[in-house]
PDB file of C-alpha atoms in Angstrom:
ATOM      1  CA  UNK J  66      25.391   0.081 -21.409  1.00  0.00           C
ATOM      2  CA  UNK J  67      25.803  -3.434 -19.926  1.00  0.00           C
ATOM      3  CA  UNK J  68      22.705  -5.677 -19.085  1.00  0.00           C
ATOM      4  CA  UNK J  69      21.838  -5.407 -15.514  1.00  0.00           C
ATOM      5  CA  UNK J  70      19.733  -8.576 -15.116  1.00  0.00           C
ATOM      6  CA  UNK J  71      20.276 -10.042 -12.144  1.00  0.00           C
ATOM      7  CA  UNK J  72      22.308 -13.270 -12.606  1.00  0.00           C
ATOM      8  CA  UNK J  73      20.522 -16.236 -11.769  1.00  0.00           C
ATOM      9  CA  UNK J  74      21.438 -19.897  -9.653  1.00  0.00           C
ATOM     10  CA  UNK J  75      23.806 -20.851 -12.829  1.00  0.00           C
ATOM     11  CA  UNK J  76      25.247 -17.678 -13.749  1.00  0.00           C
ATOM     12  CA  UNK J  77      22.467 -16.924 -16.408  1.00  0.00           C
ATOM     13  CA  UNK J  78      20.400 -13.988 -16.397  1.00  0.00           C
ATOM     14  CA  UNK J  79      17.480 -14.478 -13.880  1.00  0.00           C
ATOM     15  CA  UNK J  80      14.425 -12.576 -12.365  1.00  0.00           C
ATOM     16  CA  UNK J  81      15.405  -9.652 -10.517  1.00  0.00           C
ATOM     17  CA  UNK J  82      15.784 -10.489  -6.355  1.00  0.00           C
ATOM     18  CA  UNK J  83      13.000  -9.820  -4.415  1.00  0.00           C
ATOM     19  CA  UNK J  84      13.153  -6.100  -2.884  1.00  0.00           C
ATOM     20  CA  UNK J  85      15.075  -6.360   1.028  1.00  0.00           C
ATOM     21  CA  UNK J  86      12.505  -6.298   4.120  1.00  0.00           C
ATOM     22  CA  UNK J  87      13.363  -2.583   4.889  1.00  0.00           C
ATOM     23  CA  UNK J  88      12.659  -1.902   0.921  1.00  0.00           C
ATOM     24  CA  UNK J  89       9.105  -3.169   1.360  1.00  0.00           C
ATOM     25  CA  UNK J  90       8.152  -1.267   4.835  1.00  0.00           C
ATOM     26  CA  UNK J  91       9.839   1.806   2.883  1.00  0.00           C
ATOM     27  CA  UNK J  92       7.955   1.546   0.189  1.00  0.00           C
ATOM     28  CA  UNK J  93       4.680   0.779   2.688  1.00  0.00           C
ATOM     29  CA  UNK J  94       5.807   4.060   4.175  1.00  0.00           C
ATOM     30  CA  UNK J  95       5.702   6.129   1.434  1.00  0.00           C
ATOM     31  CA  UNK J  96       2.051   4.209   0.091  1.00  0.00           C
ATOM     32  CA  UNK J  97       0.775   5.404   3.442  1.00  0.00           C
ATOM     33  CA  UNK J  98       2.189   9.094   3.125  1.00  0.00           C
ATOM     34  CA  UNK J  99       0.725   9.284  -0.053  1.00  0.00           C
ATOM     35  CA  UNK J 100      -2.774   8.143   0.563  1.00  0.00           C
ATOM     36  CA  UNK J 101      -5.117  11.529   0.017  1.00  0.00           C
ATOM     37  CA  UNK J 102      -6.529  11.782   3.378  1.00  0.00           C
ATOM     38  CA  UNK J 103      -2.527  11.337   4.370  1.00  0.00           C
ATOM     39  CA  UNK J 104      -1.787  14.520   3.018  1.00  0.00           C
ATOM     40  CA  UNK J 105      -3.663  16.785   5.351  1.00  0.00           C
ATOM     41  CA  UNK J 106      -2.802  16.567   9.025  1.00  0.00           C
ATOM     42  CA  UNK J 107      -6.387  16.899  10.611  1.00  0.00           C
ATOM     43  CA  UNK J 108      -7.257  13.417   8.991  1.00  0.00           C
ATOM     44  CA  UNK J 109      -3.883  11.790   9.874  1.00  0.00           C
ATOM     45  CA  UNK J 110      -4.632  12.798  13.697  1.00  0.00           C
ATOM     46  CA  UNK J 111      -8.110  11.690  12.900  1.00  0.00           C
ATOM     47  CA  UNK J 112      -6.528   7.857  11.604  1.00  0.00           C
ATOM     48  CA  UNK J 113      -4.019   8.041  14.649  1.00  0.00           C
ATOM     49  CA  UNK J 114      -6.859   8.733  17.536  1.00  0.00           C
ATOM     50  CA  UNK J 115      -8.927   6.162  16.247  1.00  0.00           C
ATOM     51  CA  UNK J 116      -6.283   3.584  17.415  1.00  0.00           C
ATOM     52  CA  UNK J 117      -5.325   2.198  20.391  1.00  0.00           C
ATOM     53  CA  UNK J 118      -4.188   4.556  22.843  1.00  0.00           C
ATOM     54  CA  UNK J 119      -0.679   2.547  23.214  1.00  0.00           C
ATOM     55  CA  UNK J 120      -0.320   3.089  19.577  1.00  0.00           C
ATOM     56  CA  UNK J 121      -1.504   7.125  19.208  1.00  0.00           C
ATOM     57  CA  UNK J 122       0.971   8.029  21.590  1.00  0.00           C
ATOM     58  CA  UNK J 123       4.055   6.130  20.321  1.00  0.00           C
ATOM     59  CA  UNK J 124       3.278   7.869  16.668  1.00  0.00           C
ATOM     60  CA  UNK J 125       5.269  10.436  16.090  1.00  0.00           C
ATOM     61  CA  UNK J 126       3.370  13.788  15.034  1.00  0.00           C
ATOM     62  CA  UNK J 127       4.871  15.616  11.996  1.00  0.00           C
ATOM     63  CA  UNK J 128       3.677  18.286   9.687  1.00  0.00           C
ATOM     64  CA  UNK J 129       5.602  16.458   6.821  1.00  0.00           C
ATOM     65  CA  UNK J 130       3.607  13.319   5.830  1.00  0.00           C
ATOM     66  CA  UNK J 131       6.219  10.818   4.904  1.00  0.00           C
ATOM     67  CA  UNK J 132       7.898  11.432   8.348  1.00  0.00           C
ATOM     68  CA  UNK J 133       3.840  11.076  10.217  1.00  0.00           C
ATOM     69  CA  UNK J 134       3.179   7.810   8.121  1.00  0.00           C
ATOM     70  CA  UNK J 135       6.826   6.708   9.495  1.00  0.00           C
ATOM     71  CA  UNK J 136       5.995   7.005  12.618  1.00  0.00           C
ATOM     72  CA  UNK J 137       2.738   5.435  12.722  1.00  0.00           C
ATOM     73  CA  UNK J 138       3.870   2.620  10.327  1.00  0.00           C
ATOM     74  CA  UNK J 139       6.429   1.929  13.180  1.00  0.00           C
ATOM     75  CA  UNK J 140       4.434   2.381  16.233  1.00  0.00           C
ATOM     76  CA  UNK J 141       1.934  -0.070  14.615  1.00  0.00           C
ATOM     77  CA  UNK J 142       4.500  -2.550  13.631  1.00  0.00           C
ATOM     78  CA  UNK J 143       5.767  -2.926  17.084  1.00  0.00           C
ATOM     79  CA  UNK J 144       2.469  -3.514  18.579  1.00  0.00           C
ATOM     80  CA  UNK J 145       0.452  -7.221  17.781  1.00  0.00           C
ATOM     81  CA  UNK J 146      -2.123  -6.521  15.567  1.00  0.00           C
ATOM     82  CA  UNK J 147      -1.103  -3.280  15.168  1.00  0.00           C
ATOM     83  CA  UNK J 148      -0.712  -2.975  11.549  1.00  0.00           C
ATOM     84  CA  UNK J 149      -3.893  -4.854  11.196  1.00  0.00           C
ATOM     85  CA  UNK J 150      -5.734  -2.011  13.360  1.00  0.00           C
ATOM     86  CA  UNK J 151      -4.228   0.636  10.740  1.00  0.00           C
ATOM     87  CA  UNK J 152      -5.122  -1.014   7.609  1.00  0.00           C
ATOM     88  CA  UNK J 153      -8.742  -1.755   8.624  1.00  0.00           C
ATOM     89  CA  UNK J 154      -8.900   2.399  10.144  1.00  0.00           C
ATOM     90  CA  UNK J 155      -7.023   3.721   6.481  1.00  0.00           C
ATOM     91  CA  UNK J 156      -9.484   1.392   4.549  1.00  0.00           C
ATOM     92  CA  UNK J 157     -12.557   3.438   6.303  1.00  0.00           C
ATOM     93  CA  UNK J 158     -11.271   6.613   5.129  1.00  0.00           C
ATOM     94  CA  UNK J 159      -9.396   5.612   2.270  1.00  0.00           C
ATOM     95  CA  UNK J 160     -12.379   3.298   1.063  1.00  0.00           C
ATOM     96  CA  UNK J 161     -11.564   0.836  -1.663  1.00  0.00           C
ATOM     97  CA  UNK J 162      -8.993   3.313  -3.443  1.00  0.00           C
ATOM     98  CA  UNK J 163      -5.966   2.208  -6.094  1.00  0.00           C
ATOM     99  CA  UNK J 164      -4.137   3.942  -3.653  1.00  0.00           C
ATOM    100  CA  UNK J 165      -5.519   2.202  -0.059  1.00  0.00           C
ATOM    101  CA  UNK J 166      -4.972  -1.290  -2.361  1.00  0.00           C
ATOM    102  CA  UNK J 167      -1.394  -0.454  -3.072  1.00  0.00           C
ATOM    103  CA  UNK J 168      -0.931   0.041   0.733  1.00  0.00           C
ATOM    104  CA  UNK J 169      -2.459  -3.495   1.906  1.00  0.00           C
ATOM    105  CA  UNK J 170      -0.722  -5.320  -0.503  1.00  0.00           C
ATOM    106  CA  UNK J 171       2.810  -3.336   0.769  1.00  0.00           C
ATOM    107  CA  UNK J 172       1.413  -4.655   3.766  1.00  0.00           C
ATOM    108  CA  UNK J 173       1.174  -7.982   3.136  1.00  0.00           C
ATOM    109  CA  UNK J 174       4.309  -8.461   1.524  1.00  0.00           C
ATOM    110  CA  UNK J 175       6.219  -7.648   4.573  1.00  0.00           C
ATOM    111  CA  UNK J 176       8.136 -10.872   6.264  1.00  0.00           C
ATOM    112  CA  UNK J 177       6.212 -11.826   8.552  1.00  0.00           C
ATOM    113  CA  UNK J 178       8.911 -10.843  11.727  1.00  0.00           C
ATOM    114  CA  UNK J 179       7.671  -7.106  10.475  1.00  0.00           C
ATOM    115  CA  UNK J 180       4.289  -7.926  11.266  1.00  0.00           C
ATOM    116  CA  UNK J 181       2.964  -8.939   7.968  1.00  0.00           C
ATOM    117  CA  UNK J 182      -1.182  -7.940   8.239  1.00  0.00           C
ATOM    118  CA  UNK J 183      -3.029 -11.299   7.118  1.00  0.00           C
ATOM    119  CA  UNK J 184      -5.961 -10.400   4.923  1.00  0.00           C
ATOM    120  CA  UNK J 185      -8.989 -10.143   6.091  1.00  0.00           C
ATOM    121  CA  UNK J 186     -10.303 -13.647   7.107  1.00  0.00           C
ATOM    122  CA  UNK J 187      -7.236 -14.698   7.679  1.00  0.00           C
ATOM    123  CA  UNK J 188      -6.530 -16.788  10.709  1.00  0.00           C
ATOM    124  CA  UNK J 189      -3.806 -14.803  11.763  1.00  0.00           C
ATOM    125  CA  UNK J 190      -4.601 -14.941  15.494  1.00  0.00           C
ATOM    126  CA  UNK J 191      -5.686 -18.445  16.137  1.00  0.00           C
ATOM    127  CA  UNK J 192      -9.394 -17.472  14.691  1.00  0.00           C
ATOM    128  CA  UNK J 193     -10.534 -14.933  16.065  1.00  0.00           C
ATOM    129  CA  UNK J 194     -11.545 -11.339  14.988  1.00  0.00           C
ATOM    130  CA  UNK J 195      -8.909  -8.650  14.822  1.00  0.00           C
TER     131      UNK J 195
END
């Protein structure tokens, strides 16, 4: 088999790219379907009723969890501080898991026109509290 490095500025090989926007809030998707209190669909109503109202009913419900966290990922993004709201409502649940850490750092590596979260303290709307 060939070498599939990634060639880098001078034709050399070079670290691999970074992974495309929609790669990242895939990836976040599937972080958030995975979660364990994801998995059952009493406790994913549970995280989406203890949002804003504007963003529990643009969620889409689904018995599947990938296509629920999909939903809610994308009703969150397209609200301000809506991802922000999710993260802090998963991390109650969730608690300090491997698996709720995965998710905020998925989080935080989206560009910032996907509505990157800013960690907490962050001064991600002009100082005041999310």
């Amino acid at each position: 088999m060939t070498d599939t490095a990634h060639p880098g500025p001078r034709g050399g090989a070079g670290p691999p790219a970074a992974p495309a926007p929609g790669d990242v809030l895939f990836r976040l998707v599937e972080a958030v379907a995975a979660l364990p209190a994801f998995q059952r669909r009493d406790t994913r109503e549970l995280v989406t009723g203890s949002l804003r109202p504007d963003i529990a009913m643009a969620a889409r419900q689904d018995e599947r969890p990938l296509i629920a966290a999909l939903g809610l990922v994308q009703a969150c993004l397209d609200r301000e501080s809506g991802l922000r709201e999710l993260l802090e409502t998963l991390h109650l649940v969730e608690g300090d898991s491997e698996p709720m850490r995965r998710v905020v750092e998925l989080a935080l590596a989206l560009p910032p026109e996907r509505g990157r979260a800013e960690p907490r303290g962050g001064d991600g709307n002009g100082g005041e509290r999310p």
